[in-house]
Coordinates of C-alpha atoms in Angstrom, one line a residue:
X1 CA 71.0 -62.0 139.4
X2 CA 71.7 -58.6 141.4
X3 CA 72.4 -57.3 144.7
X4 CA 71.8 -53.5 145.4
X5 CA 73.1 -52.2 148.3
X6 CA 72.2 -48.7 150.1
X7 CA 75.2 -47.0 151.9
X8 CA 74.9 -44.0 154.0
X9 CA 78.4 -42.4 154.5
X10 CA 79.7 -41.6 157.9
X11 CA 82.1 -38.0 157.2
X12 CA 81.6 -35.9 153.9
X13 CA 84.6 -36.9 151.6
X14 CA 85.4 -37.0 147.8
X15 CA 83.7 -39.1 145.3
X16 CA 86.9 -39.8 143.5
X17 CA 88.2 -41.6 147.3
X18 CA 86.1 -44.7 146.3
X19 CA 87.7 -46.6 143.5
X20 CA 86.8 -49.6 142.0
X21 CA 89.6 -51.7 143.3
X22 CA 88.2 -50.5 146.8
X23 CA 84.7 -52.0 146.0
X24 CA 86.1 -54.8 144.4
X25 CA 88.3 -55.7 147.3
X26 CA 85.1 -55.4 149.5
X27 CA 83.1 -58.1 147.4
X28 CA 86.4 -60.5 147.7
X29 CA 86.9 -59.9 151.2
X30 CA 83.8 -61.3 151.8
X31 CA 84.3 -64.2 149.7
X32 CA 86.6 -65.5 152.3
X33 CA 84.9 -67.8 154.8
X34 CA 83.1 -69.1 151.0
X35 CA 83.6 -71.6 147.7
X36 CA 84.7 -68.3 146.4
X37 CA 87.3 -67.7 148.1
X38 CA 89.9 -68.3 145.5
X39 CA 88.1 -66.3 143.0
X40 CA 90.8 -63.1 143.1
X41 CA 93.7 -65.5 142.5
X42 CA 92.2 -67.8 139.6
X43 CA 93.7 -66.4 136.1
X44 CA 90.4 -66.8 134.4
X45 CA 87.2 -65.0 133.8
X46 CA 85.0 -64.1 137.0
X47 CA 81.6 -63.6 135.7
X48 CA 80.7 -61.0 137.7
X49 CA 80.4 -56.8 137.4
X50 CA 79.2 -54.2 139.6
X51 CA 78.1 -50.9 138.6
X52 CA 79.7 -47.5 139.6
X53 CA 78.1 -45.8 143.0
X54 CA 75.2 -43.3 142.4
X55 CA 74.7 -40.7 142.7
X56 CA 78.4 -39.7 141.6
X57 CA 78.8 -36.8 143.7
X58 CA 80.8 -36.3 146.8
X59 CA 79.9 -38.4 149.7
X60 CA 77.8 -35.8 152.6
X61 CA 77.5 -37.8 156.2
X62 CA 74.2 -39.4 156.3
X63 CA 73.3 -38.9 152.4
X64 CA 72.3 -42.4 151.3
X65 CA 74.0 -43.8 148.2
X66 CA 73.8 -47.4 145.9
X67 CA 75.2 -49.5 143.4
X68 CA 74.4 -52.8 141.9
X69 CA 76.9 -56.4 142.1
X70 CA 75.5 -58.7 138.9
X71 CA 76.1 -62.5 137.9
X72 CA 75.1 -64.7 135.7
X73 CA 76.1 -67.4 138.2
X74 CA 73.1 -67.1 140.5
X75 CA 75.3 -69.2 144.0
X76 CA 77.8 -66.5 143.7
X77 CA 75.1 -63.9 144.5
X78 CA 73.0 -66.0 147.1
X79 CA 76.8 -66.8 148.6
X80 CA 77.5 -62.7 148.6
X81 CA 74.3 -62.0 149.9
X82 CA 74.1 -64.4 152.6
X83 CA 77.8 -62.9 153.8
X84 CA 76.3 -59.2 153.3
X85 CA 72.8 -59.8 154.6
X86 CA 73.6 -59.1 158.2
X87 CA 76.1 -57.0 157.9
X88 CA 75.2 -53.3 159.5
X89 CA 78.4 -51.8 158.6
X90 CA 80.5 -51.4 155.7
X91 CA 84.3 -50.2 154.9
X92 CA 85.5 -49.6 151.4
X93 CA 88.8 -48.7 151.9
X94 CA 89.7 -46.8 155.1
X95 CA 85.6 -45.3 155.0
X96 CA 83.1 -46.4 156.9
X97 CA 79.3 -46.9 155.9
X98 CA 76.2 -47.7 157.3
X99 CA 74.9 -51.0 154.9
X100 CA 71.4 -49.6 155.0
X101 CA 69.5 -51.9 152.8
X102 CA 70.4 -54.8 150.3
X103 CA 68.3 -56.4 148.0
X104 CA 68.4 -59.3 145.8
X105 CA 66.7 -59.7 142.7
X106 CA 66.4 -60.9 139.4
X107 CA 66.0 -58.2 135.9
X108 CA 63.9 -60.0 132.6
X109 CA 65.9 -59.5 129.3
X110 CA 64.8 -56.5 127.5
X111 CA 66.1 -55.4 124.5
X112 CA 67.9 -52.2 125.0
X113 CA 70.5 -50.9 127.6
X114 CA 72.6 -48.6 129.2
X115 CA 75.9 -48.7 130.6
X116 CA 76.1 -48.7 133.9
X117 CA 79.8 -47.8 134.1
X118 CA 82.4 -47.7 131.1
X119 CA 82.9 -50.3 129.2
X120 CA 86.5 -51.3 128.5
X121 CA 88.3 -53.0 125.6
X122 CA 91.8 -53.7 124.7
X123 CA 93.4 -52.6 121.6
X124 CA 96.5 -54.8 121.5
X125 CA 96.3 -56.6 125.1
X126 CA 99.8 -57.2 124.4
X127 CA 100.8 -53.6 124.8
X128 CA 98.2 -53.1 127.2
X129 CA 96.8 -50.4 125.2
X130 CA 92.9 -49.8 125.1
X131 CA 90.8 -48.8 122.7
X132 CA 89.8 -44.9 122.3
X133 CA 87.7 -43.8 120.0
X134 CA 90.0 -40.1 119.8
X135 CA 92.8 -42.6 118.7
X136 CA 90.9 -44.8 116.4
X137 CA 87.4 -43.6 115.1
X138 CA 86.6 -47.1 113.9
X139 CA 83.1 -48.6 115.3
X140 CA 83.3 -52.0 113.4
X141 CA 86.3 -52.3 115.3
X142 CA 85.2 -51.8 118.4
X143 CA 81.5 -53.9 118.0
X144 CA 83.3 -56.7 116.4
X145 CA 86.0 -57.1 119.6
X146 CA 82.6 -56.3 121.8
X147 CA 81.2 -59.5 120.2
X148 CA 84.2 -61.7 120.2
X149 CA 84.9 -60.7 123.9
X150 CA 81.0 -61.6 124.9
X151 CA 80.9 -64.9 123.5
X152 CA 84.3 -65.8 124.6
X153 CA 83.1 -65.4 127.8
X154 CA 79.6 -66.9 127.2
X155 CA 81.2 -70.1 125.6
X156 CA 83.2 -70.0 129.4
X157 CA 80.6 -70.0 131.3
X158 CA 78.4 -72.7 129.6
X159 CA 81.2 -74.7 127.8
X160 CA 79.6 -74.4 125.0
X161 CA 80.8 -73.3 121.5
X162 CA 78.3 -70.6 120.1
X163 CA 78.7 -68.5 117.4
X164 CA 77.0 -65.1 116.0
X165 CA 76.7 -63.6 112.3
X166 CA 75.0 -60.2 113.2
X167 CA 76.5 -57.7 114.8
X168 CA 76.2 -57.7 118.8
X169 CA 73.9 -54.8 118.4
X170 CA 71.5 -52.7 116.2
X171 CA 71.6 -49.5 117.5
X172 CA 73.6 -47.4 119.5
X173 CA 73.7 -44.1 120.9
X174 CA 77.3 -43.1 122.2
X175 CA 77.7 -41.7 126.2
X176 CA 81.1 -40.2 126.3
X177 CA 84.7 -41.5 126.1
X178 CA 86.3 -41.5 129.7
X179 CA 89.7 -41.4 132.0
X180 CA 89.2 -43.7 134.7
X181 CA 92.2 -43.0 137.2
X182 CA 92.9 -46.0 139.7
X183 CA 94.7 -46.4 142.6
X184 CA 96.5 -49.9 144.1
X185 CA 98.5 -49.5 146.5
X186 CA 101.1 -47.4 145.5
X187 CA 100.5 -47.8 142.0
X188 CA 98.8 -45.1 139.9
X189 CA 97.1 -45.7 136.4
X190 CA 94.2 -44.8 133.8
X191 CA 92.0 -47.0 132.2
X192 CA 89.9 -45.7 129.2
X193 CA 86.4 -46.7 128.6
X194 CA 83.0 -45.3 127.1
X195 CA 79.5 -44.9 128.0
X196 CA 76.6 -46.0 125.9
X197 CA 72.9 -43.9 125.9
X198 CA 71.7 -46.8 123.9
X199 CA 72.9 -50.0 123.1
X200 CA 69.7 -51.9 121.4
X201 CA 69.3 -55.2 119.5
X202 CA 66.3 -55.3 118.2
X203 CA 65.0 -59.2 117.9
X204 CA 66.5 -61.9 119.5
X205 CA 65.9 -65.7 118.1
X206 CA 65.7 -68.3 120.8
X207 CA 69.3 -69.1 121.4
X208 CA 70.5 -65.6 121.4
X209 CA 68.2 -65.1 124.3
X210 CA 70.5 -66.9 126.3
X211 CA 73.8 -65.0 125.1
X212 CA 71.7 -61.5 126.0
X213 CA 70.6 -62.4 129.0
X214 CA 74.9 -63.7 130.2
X215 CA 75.5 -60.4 128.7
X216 CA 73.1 -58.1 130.5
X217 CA 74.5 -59.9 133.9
X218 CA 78.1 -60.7 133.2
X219 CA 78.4 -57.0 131.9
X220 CA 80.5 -56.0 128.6
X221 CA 83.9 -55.8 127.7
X222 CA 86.7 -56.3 129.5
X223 CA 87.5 -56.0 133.6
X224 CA 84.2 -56.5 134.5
X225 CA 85.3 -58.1 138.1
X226 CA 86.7 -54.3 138.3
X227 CA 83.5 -52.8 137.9
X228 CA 83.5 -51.7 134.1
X229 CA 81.3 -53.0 131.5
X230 CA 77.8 -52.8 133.9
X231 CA 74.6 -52.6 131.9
X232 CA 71.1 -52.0 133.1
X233 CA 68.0 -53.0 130.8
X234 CA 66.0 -50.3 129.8
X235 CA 61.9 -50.2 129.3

């Protein structure tokens, strides 16, 4: 399930102003009156992803904006919606918006996507150090750890116990390998992540249906509460 929402800025200001921890802390601040409430402090997955705001360019007063929040776990989107739904206005950090329009809806499976904002993977979690394809040119790697990381959380979600032989997916078309620079507080650091043109499998058999369909909402990778990882299906 998805929410959309439509923001119209209120002053012209920098794209780069709206982090991720910003929208994040706007989806968890309105978690707070909810069964959700506990989400940000619970040390386990969260099942949730949102994509990054578009059109990324800076924000202009009155220019209308939008990005997507996803779940597989449809309450968590009717609970988010029913807090948004009447809300007129919106902050994300210390900047106001007008909450123009939000929707709720539902995508069917298809069987190719595209990111909708980086998708992150450790390396050695350990050493907190992610994967970069300029450090280590190795796509095995990286689709194999993309694989274990989905059905880790799938198996989560649905306590269940499925496995996969193939790879996660049969053709890919690489975006770009980015810097994402975040701010908390007074902490400053980078995460690196890539975007995918393509990322296709091309027949699903009945149970991995299921998995797809987690994946396409749940989004890829890892920190997908922080807004990495988002896919949209593509015709």
């Amino acid at each position: 399930m998805r929410l959309k929402l439509d923001i119209i800025p209120e002053e012209d200001f920098s794209y780069w102003e709206i982090n991720k921890h910003t929208i994040q802390g706007m989806i968890y601040s309105h978690l707070w009156n909810t069964e959700y409430k506990k989400m940000h402090e619970e040390k386990k997955f969260k099942f949730f992803s949102f994509s990054d705001i578009f059109p990324p360019t800076d924000f202009k007063k009155g220019e209308e904006k939008n990005f997507i929040i996803s779940s597989p776990d449809r309450e968590f989107i009717e609970v988010l919606y029913q807090e948004l739904k009447n809300e007129k206005y919106l902050y994300l950090g210390k900047r106001g918006f007008m909450l123009k329009k939000i929707n709720k809806f539902n995508l069917p499976l298809k069987k190719r996507f595209i990111t909708g904002s980086p998708i992150v993977l450790y390396q050695d979690n350990r050493e907190n150090l992610y994967f970069s394809f300029e450090r280590n040119p190795d796509l095995s790697f990286f689709l194999e750890r993309l694989k274990d990381n989905a059905l880790k959380k799938y198996n989560a979600f649905y306590r269940e116990n499925f496995t996969m032989e193939n790879m996660i997916f049969d053709k890919i078309i690489f975006g770009r390998e980015v810097v994402v620079p975040l701010t908390k507080g007074r902490n400053k650091f980078i995460i690196i992540g890539t975007t995918w043109k393509t990322l296709e499998k091309f027949k699903y058999d009945r149970d991995e249906k299921r998995v797809y369909k987690f994946i396409m909402d749940c989004g890829l990778g890892e920190k997908n509460s922080l807004g990495f990882g988002f896919l949209n299906p593509v015709r």
